[in-house]
Coordinates of C-alpha atoms in Angstrom, one line a residue:
M1 CA 10.9 23.6 1.7
H2 CA 11.9 20.1 1.1
S3 CA 14.2 16.9 0.9
R4 CA 14.7 13.0 1.3
R5 CA 15.4 9.9 6.1
P6 CA 14.8 7.5 12.2
V7 CA 12.1 6.1 11.6
R8 CA 8.3 5.5 12.2
S9 CA 6.5 1.9 12.7
S10 CA 4.7 1.6 9.8
R11 CA 5.9 0.5 6.1
T12 CA 4.4 3.2 4.5
A13 CA 6.5 5.9 6.7
A14 CA 9.5 3.8 6.2
H15 CA 9.1 3.6 2.3
R16 CA 7.9 7.5 2.3
R17 CA 11.4 8.0 3.9
S18 CA 13.0 6.5 0.9
R19 CA 12.9 9.4 -1.4
T20 CA 16.2 10.2 -2.5
A21 CA 14.4 12.3 -2.9
A22 CA 14.0 14.2 -0.4
G23 CA 12.2 17.3 1.0
L24 CA 10.7 19.3 -1.6
F25 CA 11.7 22.9 -0.9
A26 CA 14.3 22.9 2.0
A27 CA 17.0 20.6 0.6
A28 CA 15.5 20.3 -2.9
A29 CA 13.6 17.5 -3.2
L30 CA 15.1 14.3 -3.3
L31 CA 18.4 14.7 -5.4
V32 CA 16.6 17.9 -6.6
S33 CA 19.4 19.9 -5.5
A34 CA 22.6 19.5 -7.9
C35 CA 23.5 19.8 -11.3
S36 CA 25.5 21.4 -14.1
S37 CA 24.7 24.6 -15.9
G38 CA 23.7 22.8 -19.1
S39 CA 20.3 22.4 -21.0
V40 CA 17.0 21.3 -18.8
S41 CA 16.3 19.4 -21.7
G42 CA 19.1 16.7 -21.5
T43 CA 22.5 15.4 -20.3
S44 CA 25.5 17.5 -20.9
T45 CA 28.2 16.3 -23.4
A46 CA 30.9 15.7 -20.6
A47 CA 28.1 13.7 -18.4
A48 CA 27.6 11.6 -21.2
R49 CA 31.2 10.4 -21.9
A50 CA 32.0 10.6 -18.0
E51 CA 31.9 7.0 -16.4
L52 CA 32.2 5.7 -12.9
A53 CA 35.8 3.7 -12.9
A54 CA 36.2 0.7 -11.1
L55 CA 38.9 0.4 -8.3
P56 CA 41.7 -1.9 -7.9
E57 CA 40.5 -5.4 -6.9
A58 CA 43.5 -5.6 -4.3
T59 CA 42.6 -3.5 -0.9
P60 CA 45.6 -0.9 -0.6
A61 CA 47.9 -1.4 2.2
A62 CA 47.0 1.7 4.0
L63 CA 43.3 0.4 4.6
A64 CA 44.1 -3.0 5.6
P65 CA 43.5 -2.2 9.3
Y66 CA 40.0 -1.0 8.2
Y67 CA 39.3 -4.3 6.6
G68 CA 40.8 -6.3 9.3
Q69 CA 38.6 -5.1 12.4
R70 CA 37.0 -7.3 14.8
L71 CA 33.2 -6.3 15.3
S72 CA 31.9 -6.2 19.1
W73 CA 28.4 -6.7 19.0
R74 CA 26.0 -5.0 22.0
A75 CA 22.3 -5.3 22.6
C76 CA 20.8 -1.6 21.4
G77 CA 17.6 -1.1 23.1
V78 CA 15.0 -2.8 20.5
P79 CA 14.8 -6.1 21.3
G80 CA 16.4 -8.7 18.4
F81 CA 18.7 -6.3 17.3
Q82 CA 22.5 -5.9 17.7
C83 CA 24.5 -2.9 17.2
T84 CA 28.1 -2.2 16.8
T85 CA 30.5 0.9 15.3
V86 CA 32.8 0.0 12.4
K87 CA 35.9 2.6 11.5
A88 CA 36.4 4.0 8.1
P89 CA 38.8 6.7 6.9
L90 CA 37.4 10.2 7.0
D91 CA 39.4 10.6 3.9
Y92 CA 40.3 7.4 1.7
A93 CA 43.0 9.8 -0.1
E94 CA 44.8 10.1 3.3
P95 CA 43.6 7.4 5.5
D96 CA 45.9 8.2 8.1
R97 CA 44.5 11.9 8.7
G98 CA 41.8 10.7 11.1
D99 CA 38.9 7.9 11.2
I100 CA 34.8 8.5 11.1
R101 CA 32.8 5.9 13.1
L102 CA 30.0 4.2 11.4
A103 CA 26.7 3.0 13.4
V104 CA 25.9 -0.8 12.2
A105 CA 22.7 -2.9 13.5
R106 CA 21.9 -6.4 12.5
K107 CA 19.1 -8.7 13.2
K108 CA 20.3 -12.4 12.8
A109 CA 18.8 -14.9 10.3
T110 CA 16.3 -16.5 12.6
G111 CA 16.4 -20.0 10.4
P112 CA 15.5 -22.4 9.4
G113 CA 17.3 -23.0 6.2
E114 CA 21.1 -22.6 5.5
R115 CA 22.2 -18.9 6.2
L116 CA 23.1 -16.9 2.9
G117 CA 24.9 -14.5 4.8
S118 CA 24.2 -10.7 5.4
L119 CA 21.9 -8.5 3.6
L120 CA 22.4 -4.8 3.8
V121 CA 19.4 -2.5 3.3
N122 CA 19.2 1.6 2.8
P123 CA 16.1 3.2 2.8
G124 CA 17.3 6.3 0.6
G125 CA 17.4 10.1 1.3
P126 CA 20.6 10.8 1.1
G127 CA 20.1 11.4 4.8
G128 CA 17.5 8.2 5.8
S129 CA 18.7 6.5 8.7
A130 CA 19.3 2.6 7.3
V131 CA 19.8 1.5 11.0
G132 CA 16.4 3.1 11.7
Y133 CA 14.7 1.5 8.8
L134 CA 16.2 -1.8 9.8
Q135 CA 14.7 -1.7 13.3
A136 CA 11.4 -0.3 12.4
Y137 CA 10.5 -2.1 9.2
A138 CA 13.1 -4.3 7.4
G139 CA 14.3 -6.4 10.2
I140 CA 10.6 -7.1 11.1
G141 CA 8.8 -6.7 7.8
Y142 CA 10.9 -8.0 5.1
P143 CA 9.4 -11.5 4.0
A144 CA 9.8 -14.0 6.6
E145 CA 11.8 -16.4 4.2
V146 CA 14.3 -13.8 3.8
R147 CA 14.6 -12.8 7.2
S148 CA 15.1 -16.7 8.0
R149 CA 18.4 -17.1 5.6
Y150 CA 20.1 -13.6 5.9
D151 CA 21.3 -11.4 8.8
M152 CA 19.5 -8.1 8.3
V153 CA 22.3 -5.3 8.5
A154 CA 22.0 -1.8 8.2
V155 CA 24.7 1.1 8.4
D156 CA 23.9 4.6 8.9
P157 CA 25.8 6.4 6.0
R158 CA 28.6 8.8 7.0
G159 CA 27.1 12.2 8.4
V160 CA 23.6 10.5 8.8
A161 CA 21.8 9.7 12.2
R162 CA 24.0 7.9 14.1
S163 CA 27.1 7.9 12.1
E164 CA 28.6 11.2 13.2
P165 CA 25.5 13.2 11.9
V166 CA 26.0 16.6 10.6
E167 CA 23.6 19.6 12.4
C168 CA 22.9 22.7 10.4
L169 CA 20.1 24.5 12.5
D170 CA 18.2 24.4 15.7
G171 CA 14.5 23.3 16.0
R172 CA 13.2 26.8 15.9
D173 CA 15.3 28.0 13.1
M174 CA 14.3 24.8 11.4
D175 CA 10.7 25.9 11.7
T176 CA 11.4 29.3 10.5
Y177 CA 13.6 27.6 7.6
T178 CA 10.8 25.3 6.5
Q179 CA 8.1 28.1 6.2
T180 CA 10.3 30.3 4.2
D181 CA 8.4 31.4 1.0
V182 CA 10.1 29.3 -2.0
T183 CA 7.3 30.8 -4.7
P184 CA 8.9 34.4 -4.3
D185 CA 6.7 36.9 -6.1
D186 CA 9.1 40.2 -6.2
D187 CA 12.8 40.5 -5.6
K188 CA 12.4 41.3 -1.8
E189 CA 11.1 37.7 -1.4
V190 CA 14.0 36.3 -3.8
D191 CA 16.1 37.8 -1.4
A192 CA 14.5 36.6 1.7
L193 CA 14.8 33.2 0.3
V194 CA 18.3 33.2 -0.5
D195 CA 18.9 34.8 2.8
A196 CA 17.2 31.5 4.3
Y197 CA 19.4 29.4 1.7
K198 CA 22.6 31.0 2.8
K199 CA 22.0 30.6 6.6
F200 CA 21.4 26.9 6.3
A201 CA 24.6 26.4 4.4
E202 CA 26.8 28.7 6.9
G203 CA 25.0 26.5 9.7
C204 CA 26.0 23.1 8.3
G205 CA 29.6 24.5 7.5
A206 CA 30.0 25.9 10.7
D207 CA 29.0 22.5 12.5
A208 CA 31.5 20.4 10.7
P209 CA 33.7 22.0 8.2
R210 CA 35.9 19.0 7.9
L211 CA 33.2 16.5 7.7
L212 CA 31.3 18.2 5.2
R213 CA 34.0 17.7 2.5
H214 CA 33.9 13.8 2.7
L215 CA 29.9 12.7 2.9
S216 CA 30.0 11.9 -0.9
T217 CA 28.4 8.7 -2.2
V218 CA 31.4 7.5 -3.2
E219 CA 32.7 7.6 0.2
A220 CA 30.0 5.9 1.4
A221 CA 30.2 3.3 -0.9
R222 CA 33.5 2.5 0.0
D223 CA 32.5 2.5 3.4
M224 CA 30.0 -0.2 2.8
D225 CA 32.6 -2.5 1.4
I226 CA 34.8 -2.3 4.8
V227 CA 31.3 -3.2 6.3
R228 CA 30.9 -6.2 3.9
A229 CA 34.4 -7.4 4.6
V230 CA 34.1 -7.3 8.4
L231 CA 30.8 -9.0 8.3
G232 CA 32.6 -11.8 6.4
D233 CA 30.9 -11.9 3.5
Q234 CA 32.7 -12.4 0.0
K235 CA 30.3 -10.4 -1.9
L236 CA 27.6 -7.9 -0.9
T237 CA 24.0 -8.6 -0.8
Y238 CA 21.8 -5.5 -1.1
V239 CA 18.6 -4.0 -1.2
G240 CA 18.6 -0.2 -1.8
A241 CA 15.6 2.2 -2.4
S242 CA 15.4 5.5 -4.0
Y243 CA 18.9 7.5 -3.3
G244 CA 19.6 3.6 -1.9
T245 CA 19.9 2.7 -5.8
F246 CA 22.4 5.3 -6.3
L247 CA 24.7 4.3 -3.6
G248 CA 24.4 0.4 -4.4
A249 CA 24.8 1.6 -8.5
T250 CA 28.2 3.3 -7.4
Y251 CA 29.0 0.4 -5.2
A252 CA 28.8 -2.0 -8.2
G253 CA 30.7 0.6 -10.1
L254 CA 33.6 0.8 -7.5
F255 CA 33.5 -2.8 -7.1
P256 CA 32.1 -5.1 -9.7
E257 CA 33.7 -8.1 -8.4
R258 CA 32.5 -7.9 -5.2
A259 CA 29.0 -7.1 -6.3
G260 CA 26.4 -9.9 -5.3
R261 CA 22.7 -9.9 -5.3
L262 CA 21.5 -6.2 -5.7
V263 CA 18.3 -5.2 -5.8
L264 CA 18.0 -1.4 -6.8
D265 CA 14.4 -0.1 -6.3
G266 CA 13.1 3.2 -7.0
A267 CA 16.2 3.7 -9.3
M268 CA 18.1 6.8 -9.8
D269 CA 19.8 8.0 -12.9
P270 CA 23.4 9.1 -12.1
S271 CA 24.0 10.1 -15.6
L272 CA 21.9 13.3 -15.2
P273 CA 22.9 16.6 -14.2
A274 CA 20.8 17.5 -11.3
R275 CA 18.7 20.2 -13.1
R276 CA 17.4 17.7 -15.2
L277 CA 16.8 15.5 -12.2
S278 CA 15.2 18.3 -10.9
L279 CA 12.9 18.6 -13.9
D280 CA 12.1 15.0 -14.3
Q281 CA 11.3 14.9 -10.4
T282 CA 9.0 18.1 -11.1
A283 CA 6.9 15.8 -13.8
G284 CA 7.0 12.8 -11.7
F285 CA 5.0 14.6 -8.9
E286 CA 2.7 16.2 -11.4
T287 CA 1.9 12.4 -12.8
A288 CA 1.4 11.3 -9.0
F289 CA -0.8 14.2 -8.3
R290 CA -2.9 13.6 -11.5
A291 CA -3.4 10.0 -10.1
F292 CA -4.3 11.4 -6.8
V293 CA -7.2 13.6 -8.3
K294 CA -8.4 11.0 -10.5
D295 CA -9.0 8.8 -7.1
C296 CA -10.0 12.0 -5.6
V297 CA -12.7 13.0 -7.5
R298 CA -14.6 9.6 -7.7
Q299 CA -14.9 10.2 -3.5
P300 CA -18.2 12.3 -2.1
D301 CA -15.8 14.4 0.0
C302 CA -13.3 15.2 -2.4
P303 CA -12.3 19.0 -1.7
L304 CA -11.0 19.5 -5.5
G305 CA -14.0 19.0 -7.3
G306 CA -16.5 16.3 -8.7
P307 CA -16.6 13.2 -10.9
R308 CA -16.4 15.4 -14.2
T309 CA -13.2 17.4 -12.5
T310 CA -10.4 17.2 -14.9
P311 CA -6.7 17.0 -13.1
E312 CA -6.1 20.6 -14.8
Q313 CA -9.0 21.9 -12.9
A314 CA -8.3 20.1 -9.7
G315 CA -4.8 21.5 -10.1
R316 CA -6.0 25.3 -10.7
T317 CA -8.0 24.9 -7.7
L318 CA -5.2 23.7 -5.7
K319 CA -2.6 26.3 -7.0
E320 CA -5.4 29.0 -5.8
F321 CA -6.0 27.7 -2.5
F322 CA -1.7 27.3 -2.0
G323 CA -1.9 31.1 -3.1
K324 CA -4.4 32.1 -0.3
L325 CA -2.2 30.5 1.8
D326 CA 0.5 32.6 0.7
A327 CA -1.1 35.7 1.5
R328 CA -2.9 34.4 4.7
P329 CA -1.8 31.3 6.7
I330 CA -4.5 29.7 8.3
P331 CA -4.5 28.3 12.1
A332 CA -3.5 24.4 12.4
G333 CA -3.5 24.1 16.2
D334 CA 0.4 24.1 16.4
A335 CA 1.8 24.4 20.2
D336 CA 4.7 26.5 18.8
G337 CA 2.3 28.8 16.9
R338 CA 3.1 27.7 13.7
R339 CA 0.4 28.7 10.9
L340 CA -0.2 26.8 7.5
G341 CA 1.3 28.7 4.7
E342 CA 1.9 27.8 1.2
S343 CA 5.4 26.2 2.0
L344 CA 4.4 24.0 4.6
A345 CA 0.9 23.0 2.9
T346 CA 2.8 22.3 -0.4
T347 CA 5.0 20.1 1.7
G348 CA 2.0 17.9 3.1
V349 CA 0.6 17.6 -0.4
I350 CA 3.9 16.2 -1.7
A351 CA 4.4 13.7 1.2
A352 CA 1.1 12.2 0.7
M353 CA 2.1 11.6 -2.9
Y354 CA 5.1 8.9 -2.2
D355 CA 2.5 6.3 -1.1
E356 CA -1.2 5.8 -2.7
S357 CA -2.2 4.7 0.8
S358 CA -1.8 8.2 2.3
W359 CA -4.3 9.5 -0.6
E360 CA -7.1 9.3 1.8
Q361 CA -5.4 11.2 4.5
L362 CA -4.3 13.8 2.5
R363 CA -7.8 14.3 0.9
E364 CA -9.4 14.9 4.4
A365 CA -6.4 17.1 5.2
L366 CA -7.4 19.2 2.0
T367 CA -11.0 19.3 2.8
S368 CA -10.4 20.7 6.6
A369 CA -7.9 23.1 5.3
M370 CA -9.8 24.6 2.1
E371 CA -13.2 24.2 3.6
E372 CA -12.7 24.6 7.7
R373 CA -9.5 26.7 7.6
D374 CA -7.9 23.9 9.8
G375 CA -4.7 23.3 8.6
A376 CA -3.4 20.5 11.3
G377 CA -3.9 17.7 8.7
L378 CA -1.6 19.3 6.1
L379 CA 0.9 20.3 9.1
M380 CA 1.2 17.0 10.4
L381 CA 1.9 15.6 7.0
S382 CA 4.5 18.0 6.4
D383 CA 6.1 17.3 10.1
S384 CA 6.4 13.7 9.2
Y385 CA 8.1 14.4 6.0
Y386 CA 10.6 17.0 7.8
E387 CA 10.9 14.3 10.5
R388 CA 10.0 17.0 13.1
D389 CA 8.7 15.7 16.5
A390 CA 6.3 17.1 18.9
D391 CA 8.9 18.8 20.8
G392 CA 10.0 20.7 17.9
D393 CA 13.2 18.8 17.0
Y394 CA 14.3 17.7 13.6
S395 CA 16.3 14.8 12.5
N396 CA 19.1 15.1 10.7
L397 CA 17.6 14.1 7.3
M398 CA 17.5 17.6 5.9
Y399 CA 21.1 18.7 6.6
A400 CA 22.6 15.2 5.4
N401 CA 20.4 15.3 2.4
A402 CA 21.7 18.9 1.3
A403 CA 25.2 17.6 2.1
V404 CA 25.3 14.7 0.3
N405 CA 23.6 16.2 -2.9
C406 CA 25.5 19.3 -2.8
L407 CA 28.7 17.5 -2.9
D408 CA 27.6 14.8 -5.2
L409 CA 27.1 17.2 -7.9
P410 CA 27.5 20.8 -9.0
P411 CA 24.5 23.5 -8.0
A412 CA 21.4 23.4 -10.4
F413 CA 21.8 27.1 -10.6
D414 CA 24.2 29.5 -9.6
G415 CA 21.7 32.4 -8.6
P416 CA 18.3 33.9 -8.9
E417 CA 18.4 34.5 -12.6
K418 CA 19.1 31.4 -13.7
V419 CA 16.0 30.2 -11.8
R420 CA 14.0 32.5 -13.2
E421 CA 15.2 31.5 -16.8
S422 CA 14.3 27.9 -16.1
L423 CA 10.4 28.6 -14.6
G424 CA 8.8 28.1 -17.9
A425 CA 10.1 24.7 -18.3
F426 CA 9.0 23.5 -14.6
E427 CA 5.7 25.2 -14.7
K428 CA 5.1 23.6 -17.9
A429 CA 6.4 20.0 -16.3
S430 CA 3.9 20.6 -13.5
P431 CA 1.8 23.6 -13.3
V432 CA 1.2 23.2 -9.5
F433 CA 4.8 22.3 -8.2
G434 CA 7.0 23.7 -10.8
K435 CA 7.5 27.1 -9.2
G436 CA 8.5 25.9 -6.0
L437 CA 10.6 22.9 -7.2
A438 CA 12.6 25.3 -9.8
W439 CA 13.6 27.4 -6.6
A440 CA 14.5 24.8 -4.4
A441 CA 16.8 23.7 -6.9
L442 CA 18.9 26.9 -6.1
T443 CA 20.1 25.5 -2.8
C444 CA 23.5 24.3 -3.6
A445 CA 24.3 27.6 -5.4
Y446 CA 25.6 28.9 -1.3
W447 CA 27.3 25.9 -0.2
P448 CA 30.5 26.4 1.7
V449 CA 31.8 23.2 0.0
A450 CA 32.8 22.7 -3.4
P451 CA 31.4 19.6 -5.0
T452 CA 33.8 16.7 -5.8
G453 CA 31.2 14.6 -8.1
E454 CA 29.7 15.0 -11.7
P455 CA 27.1 13.3 -14.0
H456 CA 28.2 9.9 -14.8
R457 CA 27.3 6.2 -16.2
I458 CA 28.0 3.4 -14.3
E459 CA 28.2 0.0 -15.9
A460 CA 29.9 -1.8 -13.3
K461 CA 31.3 -4.4 -15.9
G462 CA 31.8 -7.8 -14.8
A463 CA 29.1 -7.7 -12.0
A464 CA 26.6 -10.3 -11.5
P465 CA 23.0 -9.8 -12.6
I466 CA 21.7 -6.7 -11.0
V467 CA 17.9 -6.1 -10.3
V468 CA 17.1 -2.9 -11.3
V469 CA 13.2 -1.8 -10.1
G470 CA 11.2 0.7 -11.5
T471 CA 7.6 2.0 -10.7
T472 CA 5.5 3.4 -14.0
R473 CA 4.2 6.4 -11.7
D474 CA 6.4 7.0 -9.3
P475 CA 6.7 10.4 -8.2
A476 CA 10.1 10.7 -7.2
T477 CA 12.2 8.6 -9.1
P478 CA 10.6 8.8 -12.2
Y479 CA 10.2 5.5 -14.3
R480 CA 12.4 6.7 -17.1
W481 CA 15.4 6.9 -14.7
A482 CA 14.9 2.7 -13.8
R483 CA 15.1 2.6 -17.6
S484 CA 18.1 4.5 -18.1
L485 CA 20.0 3.0 -14.9
A486 CA 19.1 -0.7 -16.4
G487 CA 20.5 0.4 -19.8
Q488 CA 23.7 1.5 -18.4
L489 CA 24.5 -1.5 -15.9
S490 CA 26.0 -4.2 -18.1
S491 CA 24.3 -6.9 -16.2
A492 CA 21.0 -5.4 -15.1
R493 CA 17.5 -6.8 -15.2
L494 CA 14.8 -4.3 -15.4
L495 CA 11.6 -5.3 -13.4
T496 CA 8.8 -3.1 -13.7
Y497 CA 5.6 -2.3 -11.7
D498 CA 2.8 -0.8 -13.2
G499 CA 1.3 1.0 -10.3
D500 CA 1.4 4.1 -8.2
G501 CA 3.9 5.1 -5.2
H502 CA 7.5 5.2 -4.7
T503 CA 9.2 2.0 -4.9
A504 CA 7.8 -1.2 -5.4
Y505 CA 9.3 -4.0 -3.0
G506 CA 7.1 -5.1 0.1
R507 CA 4.2 -2.6 -1.4
G508 CA 1.6 -5.1 -1.9
S509 CA 2.5 -6.7 -5.4
A510 CA 2.7 -10.2 -5.0
C511 CA 4.4 -10.4 -8.6
I512 CA 7.4 -8.2 -7.4
D513 CA 7.9 -9.4 -3.9
S514 CA 7.9 -13.1 -5.2
T515 CA 10.2 -12.4 -7.9
I516 CA 12.8 -10.3 -5.8
N517 CA 12.7 -12.9 -3.2
A518 CA 13.5 -15.8 -5.8
Y519 CA 16.6 -13.5 -6.4
L520 CA 17.5 -13.0 -3.1
L521 CA 16.9 -16.3 -2.0
R522 CA 18.0 -18.6 -5.0
G523 CA 20.0 -16.2 -7.0
T524 CA 17.6 -16.6 -10.0
P525 CA 17.2 -12.8 -11.7
P526 CA 14.1 -12.1 -13.5
T527 CA 14.0 -12.0 -17.0
D528 CA 15.0 -8.6 -18.3
Q529 CA 11.9 -6.3 -19.2
K530 CA 9.4 -8.4 -16.7
R531 CA 6.5 -6.5 -15.7
C532 CA 4.1 -6.6 -12.7
S533 CA 1.2 -4.7 -11.6

């Protein structure tokens, strides 16, 4: 099963964590876990009409105590970083009915140069730990000139990591869940998949029945405004990746007059129903897979074919291999006795699609699995994707991922029959991944809490220039989403990276990095439609 993520030390892992997107089958890739029952070919009429409305500029009296908090910073285990907690109302409609405590971390500006304020970062998910991302990458790996002028700050969104995390299953049950067959061949396997989704949802509901109703992106964006205020910043400066772009755009829509320098990298399209999002993302993974194949077949050790092998032929070879694993999983050298079946293998391949620097590792893992019946390499990729550690414990990434997605939009499908009706469209979008991703989109049908959101446009009229970044062969947030979001935001400047992988900033393009740095440091946005490679 799949989803979107605390933290590893490498920049690649940090960026892979930025998927809205997400896990592939368990919480339904990125944001592939929600939608209206409209056609898979376009947005619904209601979605086209709906627009996120700005909140009143004046802070309501009931929220004044939250905006007036004083922070008490302390050391928090990672040299150079400080941590604190910020209170926010659990329910903004009834702020007197209890609080939620949000974990915040910072690394103060190093100088020289005038301090520009706070720069908040979010790596995506939903479910990715922003605090972990800050400590493992952004606070030490962002350009030195940016870190010298800004206090680097992160807040784990409500329900995520250190901010009252939602939990659903223990490690052993999660192992079972991630191995569930998501390409069912008969009614018995469909029933088993539905039962797995129901058990997952019931676990989440039992853990935090009240919290589960208040984990929406709108509420997380309102939390960010409290954090902005208590940090002493008049406007929010922010870099969000993947799902973090949805969070940032939502903030701009709610508080356009407080939106400062916002960078939305690997953009999502809030106007699309989730079934459309899921279908687009399925096509995005197919595009990334084809790019991987073109590189793979030029190498002497590619297990998918030689120099004359087409992406279609390589896809059939991989799909045939997945079918063999479905029938007979192979050893993976796992201390807990897990074997590599189709679901875990597919997750491992999906994980490597987020960053082209993982292609060599994927090629070696596929060679071991396909030619030597050793599934350890693909299992390692899958575990990294799910954030499963060597002790068999999982982070709360996938739980928070589903909790946010299932609240933000209605479910993509209300039952197995609707999935069956859409299989043709999904398999056309990706012969390799389509079937599994279609069934993954069934997750929210059994969620214990009704959705509170709907597809909508975000215009953020009156906001300062917002930089929207899209990568042409991004697997998780397809380039068309960046174009669409840039077309909605009234002040957007679209910055395009012609390349592979998920997101663009800090991934090797001097053109992208210098353009974003100029915006963050000097407030100079790029010309609209600027392209980099």
